[in-house]
PDB file of C-alpha atoms in Angstrom:
ATOM      1  CA  MET A 152      -2.054  -7.941  -5.326  1.00  0.00           C
ATOM      2  CA  LYS A 153      -0.274  -4.903  -3.888  1.00  0.00           C
ATOM      3  CA  ILE A 154      -1.759  -1.493  -4.664  1.00  0.00           C
ATOM      4  CA  LEU A 155       0.551   1.423  -3.913  1.00  0.00           C
ATOM      5  CA  PHE A 156      -1.397   4.632  -3.257  1.00  0.00           C
ATOM      6  CA  ILE A 157       0.776   7.740  -3.571  1.00  0.00           C
ATOM      7  CA  ASN A 158      -1.189  10.547  -1.936  1.00  0.00           C
ATOM      8  CA  ALA A 159       0.008  14.067  -2.815  1.00  0.00           C
ATOM      9  CA  CYS A 160      -3.153  15.808  -1.548  1.00  0.00           C
ATOM     10  CA  VAL A 161      -2.312  18.384   1.110  1.00  0.00           C
ATOM     11  CA  ARG A 162      -5.816  19.666   1.807  1.00  0.00           C
ATOM     12  CA  LYS A 163      -8.076  17.914   4.308  1.00  0.00           C
ATOM     13  CA  GLU A 164     -11.156  18.353   2.100  1.00  0.00           C
ATOM     14  CA  SER A 165      -9.327  17.442  -1.087  1.00  0.00           C
ATOM     15  CA  ARG A 166     -11.604  16.721  -4.034  1.00  0.00           C
ATOM     16  CA  THR A 167      -8.776  14.811  -5.681  1.00  0.00           C
ATOM     17  CA  LEU A 168      -8.615  12.528  -2.643  1.00  0.00           C
ATOM     18  CA  LEU A 169     -12.385  12.009  -2.820  1.00  0.00           C
ATOM     19  CA  LEU A 170     -12.054  10.700  -6.378  1.00  0.00           C
ATOM     20  CA  ALA A 171      -9.007   8.611  -5.487  1.00  0.00           C
ATOM     21  CA  ASN A 172     -10.911   6.925  -2.669  1.00  0.00           C
ATOM     22  CA  GLU A 173     -13.695   6.051  -5.099  1.00  0.00           C
ATOM     23  CA  LEU A 174     -11.125   4.388  -7.338  1.00  0.00           C
ATOM     24  CA  LEU A 175      -9.383   2.554  -4.506  1.00  0.00           C
ATOM     25  CA  SER A 176     -12.672   1.205  -3.159  1.00  0.00           C
ATOM     26  CA  GLY A 177     -13.199  -0.687  -6.411  1.00  0.00           C
ATOM     27  CA  LEU A 178      -9.710  -2.124  -6.801  1.00  0.00           C
ATOM     28  CA  ARG A 179      -8.898  -5.561  -5.439  1.00  0.00           C
ATOM     29  CA  GLY A 180      -5.805  -6.039  -3.357  1.00  0.00           C
ATOM     30  CA  GLU A 181      -3.819  -4.803  -0.379  1.00  0.00           C
ATOM     31  CA  ILE A 182      -3.633  -0.998  -0.379  1.00  0.00           C
ATOM     32  CA  ILE A 183      -0.425   0.573   0.893  1.00  0.00           C
ATOM     33  CA  GLU A 184      -0.666   4.354   1.258  1.00  0.00           C
ATOM     34  CA  VAL A 185       2.261   6.735   1.057  1.00  0.00           C
ATOM     35  CA  PHE A 186       1.061  10.128   2.315  1.00  0.00           C
ATOM     36  CA  LEU A 187       3.695  12.413   0.852  1.00  0.00           C
ATOM     37  CA  PRO A 188       3.069  15.538   3.007  1.00  0.00           C
ATOM     38  CA  SER A 189       3.927  13.513   6.117  1.00  0.00           C
ATOM     39  CA  LEU A 190       7.259  12.204   4.819  1.00  0.00           C
ATOM     40  CA  ASN A 191      10.573  13.851   5.486  1.00  0.00           C
ATOM     41  CA  LEU A 192      11.668  13.695   1.861  1.00  0.00           C
ATOM     42  CA  LYS A 193      14.095  16.308   0.586  1.00  0.00           C
ATOM     43  CA  PRO A 194      15.278  17.289  -2.882  1.00  0.00           C
ATOM     44  CA  LEU A 195      18.469  15.479  -3.766  1.00  0.00           C
ATOM     45  CA  ASP A 196      21.785  17.167  -3.097  1.00  0.00           C
ATOM     46  CA  GLU A 197      25.229  15.961  -4.136  1.00  0.00           C
ATOM     47  CA  LYS A 198      25.653  13.705  -1.105  1.00  0.00           C
ATOM     48  CA  MET A 199      22.195  12.162  -1.393  1.00  0.00           C
ATOM     49  CA  ILE A 200      22.691  11.339  -5.073  1.00  0.00           C
ATOM     50  CA  TYR A 201      25.592   9.118  -4.035  1.00  0.00           C
ATOM     51  CA  ASP A 202      24.127   7.804  -0.758  1.00  0.00           C
ATOM     52  CA  ARG A 203      20.892   6.520  -2.304  1.00  0.00           C
ATOM     53  CA  MET A 204      22.907   4.104  -4.456  1.00  0.00           C
ATOM     54  CA  ILE A 205      24.496   2.366  -1.457  1.00  0.00           C
ATOM     55  CA  ASP A 206      22.333   3.123   1.595  1.00  0.00           C
ATOM     56  CA  SER A 207      19.270   0.879   2.022  1.00  0.00           C
ATOM     57  CA  ASP A 208      17.494   3.556   4.085  1.00  0.00           C
ATOM     58  CA  TYR A 209      17.295   5.721   0.975  1.00  0.00           C
ATOM     59  CA  GLN A 210      15.936   2.837  -1.076  1.00  0.00           C
ATOM     60  CA  VAL A 211      12.799   1.979   0.925  1.00  0.00           C
ATOM     61  CA  TYR A 212      10.367   3.947  -1.229  1.00  0.00           C
ATOM     62  CA  ALA A 213      12.035   2.905  -4.473  1.00  0.00           C
ATOM     63  CA  ARG A 214      11.699  -0.790  -3.606  1.00  0.00           C
ATOM     64  CA  GLN A 215       8.114  -0.251  -2.490  1.00  0.00           C
ATOM     65  CA  PHE A 216       7.329   1.369  -5.842  1.00  0.00           C
ATOM     66  CA  GLN A 217       9.151  -1.355  -7.784  1.00  0.00           C
ATOM     67  CA  GLU A 218       7.263  -4.177  -6.037  1.00  0.00           C
ATOM     68  CA  ALA A 219       3.724  -2.786  -6.442  1.00  0.00           C
ATOM     69  CA  ASP A 220       1.307  -4.496  -8.856  1.00  0.00           C
ATOM     70  CA  THR A 221      -0.807  -1.368  -9.385  1.00  0.00           C
ATOM     71  CA  ILE A 222       0.099   2.247  -8.649  1.00  0.00           C
ATOM     72  CA  VAL A 223      -2.442   4.978  -7.908  1.00  0.00           C
ATOM     73  CA  ILE A 224      -1.336   8.615  -7.731  1.00  0.00           C
ATOM     74  CA  ALA A 225      -3.625  11.338  -6.378  1.00  0.00           C
ATOM     75  CA  ALA A 226      -2.310  14.796  -7.263  1.00  0.00           C
ATOM     76  CA  PRO A 227      -4.293  18.005  -7.843  1.00  0.00           C
ATOM     77  CA  LEU A 228      -3.332  20.273 -10.731  1.00  0.00           C
ATOM     78  CA  TRP A 229      -1.106  23.006  -9.334  1.00  0.00           C
ATOM     79  CA  ASP A 230       0.377  25.595 -11.690  1.00  0.00           C
ATOM     80  CA  LEU A 231      -0.100  23.332 -14.731  1.00  0.00           C
ATOM     81  CA  SER A 232       1.649  20.460 -12.933  1.00  0.00           C
ATOM     82  CA  PHE A 233       1.383  18.793  -9.503  1.00  0.00           C
ATOM     83  CA  PRO A 234       2.473  19.588  -5.910  1.00  0.00           C
ATOM     84  CA  SER A 235       6.270  19.770  -5.618  1.00  0.00           C
ATOM     85  CA  ILE A 236       6.357  17.017  -2.989  1.00  0.00           C
ATOM     86  CA  LEU A 237       5.482  14.523  -5.738  1.00  0.00           C
ATOM     87  CA  LYS A 238       8.531  15.584  -7.772  1.00  0.00           C
ATOM     88  CA  VAL A 239      10.726  15.177  -4.700  1.00  0.00           C
ATOM     89  CA  TYR A 240       9.278  11.685  -4.185  1.00  0.00           C
ATOM     90  CA  ILE A 241      10.019  10.775  -7.808  1.00  0.00           C
ATOM     91  CA  GLU A 242      13.615  11.948  -7.434  1.00  0.00           C
ATOM     92  CA  ASN A 243      13.964   9.647  -4.443  1.00  0.00           C
ATOM     93  CA  ILE A 244      12.613   6.534  -6.208  1.00  0.00           C
ATOM     94  CA  CYS A 245      14.486   6.893  -9.502  1.00  0.00           C
ATOM     95  CA  ILE A 246      17.353   4.627  -8.508  1.00  0.00           C
ATOM     96  CA  ASN A 247      19.397   2.757 -11.083  1.00  0.00           C
ATOM     97  CA  GLY A 248      19.160  -0.971 -10.414  1.00  0.00           C
ATOM     98  CA  ILE A 249      15.839  -0.782  -8.541  1.00  0.00           C
ATOM     99  CA  THR A 250      13.137   1.014 -10.537  1.00  0.00           C
ATOM    100  CA  PHE A 251      15.121   1.036 -13.774  1.00  0.00           C
ATOM    101  CA  LYS A 252      18.485   0.167 -15.251  1.00  0.00           C
ATOM    102  CA  TYR A 253      20.483   1.404 -18.213  1.00  0.00           C
ATOM    103  CA  GLY A 254      20.771  -0.700 -21.343  1.00  0.00           C
ATOM    104  CA  GLU A 255      22.486  -0.159 -24.650  1.00  0.00           C
ATOM    105  CA  ASN A 256      19.530   1.799 -25.996  1.00  0.00           C
ATOM    106  CA  GLY A 257      18.614   3.723 -22.851  1.00  0.00           C
ATOM    107  CA  PRO A 258      16.633   3.073 -19.659  1.00  0.00           C
ATOM    108  CA  ILE A 259      14.944  -0.293 -19.074  1.00  0.00           C
ATOM    109  CA  GLY A 260      12.053  -0.414 -16.607  1.00  0.00           C
ATOM    110  CA  LEU A 261      12.296  -2.789 -13.657  1.00  0.00           C
ATOM    111  CA  CYS A 262       8.943  -2.058 -12.031  1.00  0.00           C
ATOM    112  CA  LYS A 263       6.468  -4.885 -11.544  1.00  0.00           C
ATOM    113  CA  ALA A 264       3.336  -2.767 -12.066  1.00  0.00           C
ATOM    114  CA  LYS A 265       1.400  -3.143 -15.299  1.00  0.00           C
ATOM    115  CA  ARG A 266      -0.703  -0.010 -14.777  1.00  0.00           C
ATOM    116  CA  LEU A 267      -0.533   3.403 -13.159  1.00  0.00           C
ATOM    117  CA  LEU A 268      -3.772   5.271 -12.444  1.00  0.00           C
ATOM    118  CA  TYR A 269      -3.493   9.044 -12.053  1.00  0.00           C
ATOM    119  CA  VAL A 270      -6.277  10.997 -10.318  1.00  0.00           C
ATOM    120  CA  SER A 271      -6.435  14.781 -10.478  1.00  0.00           C
ATOM    121  CA  THR A 272      -8.725  17.806 -10.217  1.00  0.00           C
ATOM    122  CA  SER A 273      -8.451  21.425 -11.277  1.00  0.00           C
ATOM    123  CA  GLY A 274     -10.303  24.634 -10.562  1.00  0.00           C
ATOM    124  CA  GLY A 275     -10.212  25.823 -14.166  1.00  0.00           C
ATOM    125  CA  VAL A 276     -10.772  24.171 -17.513  1.00  0.00           C
ATOM    126  CA  ASN A 277      -8.694  23.376 -20.581  1.00  0.00           C
ATOM    127  CA  TYR A 278      -5.401  23.676 -18.726  1.00  0.00           C
ATOM    128  CA  PRO A 279      -2.520  21.612 -20.131  1.00  0.00           C
ATOM    129  CA  ASP A 280      -1.571  19.011 -17.535  1.00  0.00           C
ATOM    130  CA  PHE A 281       2.203  18.868 -17.833  1.00  0.00           C
ATOM    131  CA  GLY A 282       2.302  16.916 -14.590  1.00  0.00           C
ATOM    132  CA  PHE A 283       0.364  13.949 -15.977  1.00  0.00           C
ATOM    133  CA  ASN A 284       2.303  14.050 -19.239  1.00  0.00           C
ATOM    134  CA  TYR A 285       5.530  13.894 -17.236  1.00  0.00           C
ATOM    135  CA  ILE A 286       4.306  10.965 -15.117  1.00  0.00           C
ATOM    136  CA  LYS A 287       3.175   9.109 -18.233  1.00  0.00           C
ATOM    137  CA  ALA A 288       6.489   9.644 -20.038  1.00  0.00           C
ATOM    138  CA  LEU A 289       8.459   8.617 -16.962  1.00  0.00           C
ATOM    139  CA  SER A 290       6.322   5.501 -16.467  1.00  0.00           C
ATOM    140  CA  ASN A 291       6.629   4.436 -20.108  1.00  0.00           C
ATOM    141  CA  MET A 292      10.283   5.275 -20.700  1.00  0.00           C
ATOM    142  CA  MET A 293      11.965   4.599 -17.351  1.00  0.00           C
ATOM    143  CA  PHE A 294       9.772   2.433 -15.136  1.00  0.00           C
ATOM    144  CA  GLY A 295       8.435   0.100 -17.833  1.00  0.00           C
ATOM    145  CA  ILE A 296       4.781   0.782 -16.934  1.00  0.00           C
ATOM    146  CA  LYS A 297       2.896   0.950 -20.222  1.00  0.00           C
ATOM    147  CA  ASP A 298      -0.713   1.367 -19.092  1.00  0.00           C
ATOM    148  CA  VAL A 299      -1.097   4.911 -17.684  1.00  0.00           C
ATOM    149  CA  ILE A 300      -4.625   6.268 -17.254  1.00  0.00           C
ATOM    150  CA  ARG A 301      -5.889   9.603 -15.937  1.00  0.00           C
ATOM    151  CA  PHE A 302      -9.171  10.399 -14.203  1.00  0.00           C
ATOM    152  CA  SER A 303      -9.733  14.138 -13.909  1.00  0.00           C
ATOM    153  CA  ALA A 304     -12.459  16.569 -12.862  1.00  0.00           C
ATOM    154  CA  GLU A 305     -12.056  20.112 -14.221  1.00  0.00           C
ATOM    155  CA  GLY A 306     -13.708  23.475 -13.691  1.00  0.00           C
ATOM    156  CA  LEU A 307     -14.442  22.920 -10.001  1.00  0.00           C
ATOM    157  CA  ASP A 308     -13.805  26.578  -9.105  1.00  0.00           C
ATOM    158  CA  VAL A 309     -15.806  28.129 -11.939  1.00  0.00           C
ATOM    159  CA  TRP A 310     -18.681  29.731 -10.066  1.00  0.00           C
ATOM    160  CA  GLU A 311     -21.467  28.857 -12.525  1.00  0.00           C
ATOM    161  CA  ASN A 312     -20.476  25.181 -12.691  1.00  0.00           C
ATOM    162  CA  ASN A 313     -22.262  22.429 -10.791  1.00  0.00           C
ATOM    163  CA  VAL A 314     -19.366  20.962  -8.813  1.00  0.00           C
ATOM    164  CA  GLU A 315     -21.274  17.922  -7.587  1.00  0.00           C
ATOM    165  CA  GLN A 316     -22.342  17.088 -11.123  1.00  0.00           C
ATOM    166  CA  ILE A 317     -18.772  17.351 -12.425  1.00  0.00           C
ATOM    167  CA  LEU A 318     -17.451  15.111  -9.657  1.00  0.00           C
ATOM    168  CA  GLU A 319     -20.251  12.614 -10.185  1.00  0.00           C
ATOM    169  CA  LYS A 320     -19.438  12.381 -13.887  1.00  0.00           C
ATOM    170  CA  THR A 321     -15.814  11.556 -13.087  1.00  0.00           C
ATOM    171  CA  ILE A 322     -16.926   9.001 -10.500  1.00  0.00           C
ATOM    172  CA  GLU A 323     -19.063   7.354 -13.180  1.00  0.00           C
ATOM    173  CA  GLU A 324     -15.991   7.156 -15.439  1.00  0.00           C
ATOM    174  CA  ILE A 325     -14.067   5.529 -12.587  1.00  0.00           C
ATOM    175  CA  GLU A 326     -16.858   3.033 -11.931  1.00  0.00           C
ATOM    176  CA  GLU A 327     -17.053   2.139 -15.618  1.00  0.00           C
ATOM    177  CA  TYR A 328     -13.309   1.533 -15.699  1.00  0.00           C
ATOM    178  CA  ILE A 329     -13.488  -0.656 -12.590  1.00  0.00           C
ATOM    179  CA  ASP A 330     -16.396  -2.672 -14.005  1.00  0.00           C
ATOM    180  CA  THR A 331     -14.532  -3.181 -17.261  1.00  0.00           C
ATOM    181  CA  GLU A 332     -11.352  -4.278 -15.473  1.00  0.00           C
ATOM    182  CA  ASN A 333     -13.262  -6.681 -13.235  1.00  0.00           C
ATOM    183  CA  VAL A 334     -14.384  -8.851 -16.156  1.00  0.00           C
ATOM    184  CA  TYR A 335     -10.838 -10.146 -16.500  1.00  0.00           C
ATOM    185  CA  ASP A 336     -11.025 -12.117 -13.249  1.00  0.00           C
ATOM    186  CA  LYS A 337     -13.775 -14.441 -14.521  1.00  0.00           C
ATOM    187  CA  ALA A 338     -12.920 -17.986 -15.556  1.00  0.00           C
ATOM    188  CA  GLY A 339     -15.982 -18.329 -17.769  1.00  0.00           C
ATOM    189  CA  SER A 340     -17.098 -16.743 -20.999  1.00  0.00           C
ATOM    190  CA  TYR A 341     -19.216 -13.944 -19.568  1.00  0.00           C
ATOM    191  CA  ALA A 342     -19.123 -11.445 -16.751  1.00  0.00           C
ATOM    192  CA  ILE A 343     -22.779 -11.289 -15.782  1.00  0.00           C
ATOM    193  CA  GLN A 344     -21.964  -8.887 -12.965  1.00  0.00           C
ATOM    194  CA  GLY A 345     -20.893  -5.359 -13.760  1.00  0.00           C
ATOM    195  CA  ILE A 346     -20.907  -3.287 -16.924  1.00  0.00           C
ATOM    196  CA  PHE A 347     -21.706  -6.128 -19.352  1.00  0.00           C
ATOM    197  CA  ALA A 348     -24.831  -7.262 -17.500  1.00  0.00           C
ATOM    198  CA  LYS A 349     -26.975  -5.024 -19.716  1.00  0.00           C
ATOM    199  CA  TYR A 350     -26.036  -7.078 -22.773  1.00  0.00           C
ATOM    200  CA  ILE A 351     -27.237 -10.406 -21.311  1.00  0.00           C
ATOM    201  CA  ASP A 352     -30.959 -11.162 -21.471  1.00  0.00           C
ATOM    202  CA  LYS A 353     -30.726 -14.682 -20.066  1.00  0.00           C
ATOM    203  CA  PHE A 354     -28.473 -17.704 -19.799  1.00  0.00           C
ATOM    204  CA  VAL A 355     -29.260 -21.362 -20.272  1.00  0.00           C
ATOM    205  CA  GLY A 356     -27.818 -23.884 -17.840  1.00  0.00           C
ATOM    206  CA  GLU A 357     -26.343 -23.797 -14.359  1.00  0.00           C
ATOM    207  CA  TYR A 358     -25.225 -20.278 -13.398  1.00  0.00           C
ATOM    208  CA  HIS A 359     -21.697 -21.166 -12.288  1.00  0.00           C
ATOM    209  CA  ASN A 360     -21.071 -23.258 -15.368  1.00  0.00           C
ATOM    210  CA  VAL A 361     -21.815 -20.201 -17.491  1.00  0.00           C
ATOM    211  CA  VAL A 362     -19.901 -17.644 -15.406  1.00  0.00           C
ATOM    212  CA  GLY A 363     -16.967 -19.770 -14.321  1.00  0.00           C
ATOM    213  CA  LEU A 364     -15.787 -22.864 -12.489  1.00  0.00           C
ATOM    214  CA  PRO A 365     -17.349 -22.851  -8.970  1.00  0.00           C
ATOM    215  CA  ILE A 366     -14.227 -23.722  -6.975  1.00  0.00           C
ATOM    216  CA  GLU A 367     -15.815 -23.341  -3.520  1.00  0.00           C
ATOM    217  CA  ARG A 368     -18.789 -25.522  -4.461  1.00  0.00           C
ATOM    218  CA  LEU A 369     -16.476 -28.117  -5.980  1.00  0.00           C
ATOM    219  CA  LYS A 370     -14.444 -28.235  -2.774  1.00  0.00           C
ATOM    220  CA  LYS A 371     -17.591 -28.773  -0.720  1.00  0.00           C
ATOM    221  CA  GLU A 372     -18.830 -31.566  -2.964  1.00  0.00           C
ATOM    222  CA  ALA A 373     -15.433 -33.248  -2.924  1.00  0.00           C
ATOM    223  CA  GLU A 374     -14.764 -33.127   0.821  1.00  0.00           C
ATOM    224  CA  ASN A 375     -15.297 -36.848   1.271  1.00  0.00           C
ATOM    225  CA  GLU A 376     -13.834 -37.875  -2.054  1.00  0.00           C
ATOM    226  CA  THR A 377     -10.271 -38.732  -2.980  1.00  0.00           C
ATOM    227  CA  ILE A 378      -9.963 -35.736  -5.306  1.00  0.00           C
ATOM    228  CA  PHE A 379     -10.229 -33.413  -2.300  1.00  0.00           C
ATOM    229  CA  ARG A 380      -6.514 -33.813  -1.663  1.00  0.00           C
ATOM    230  CA  PHE A 381      -5.849 -31.520  -4.637  1.00  0.00           C
ATOM    231  CA  PHE A 382      -7.535 -28.620  -2.807  1.00  0.00           C
ATOM    232  CA  ARG A 383      -5.659 -28.961   0.482  1.00  0.00           C
TER     233      ARG A 383
END
């Protein structure tokens, strides 16, 4: 599984990046990072609007976005939105025929990803996050990504707040999400590991028969048998 990590954090000690790394550490798959501050992306002008439709060099990031299985965006809340470099990136990947196409009733998403995870932090509290709302609308309406989730830590610059406690609470939310998502990779009826372990007092029978088919053990047992050819 390909995980595309879009990093819009410009500060070296970014608290948004800290949370994003916690999320990425729990996801399974190959992580491909796009560090936006290091890219030479520019807002589209008249020539670029045309060139990106025919020039493959302009389409690299759009194809990368379209091919990802999961997308993670790390973007702090700036001025009720996100850093401008993220908007420039979005302009460069919104290419008709790659990330979306037009149908009779409007845009049709062409992106492979089933989920987009948005990580953010803010110094204040109760700010409207127009940036996330924009990303969610764009994902749903143009890219065809229906599952859009935000993890956010707020009030980090309010002097009386316990910053570490706020961050830890958000990390716990991330861990709970990861544990919940991980149950879907089990072949058996229960996920004894992770968040649902607290609901299981005991199990009767061989562990792997309860949790799922033990493929590696089956391969070992079948090494000298005729059925082993199915695992080669």
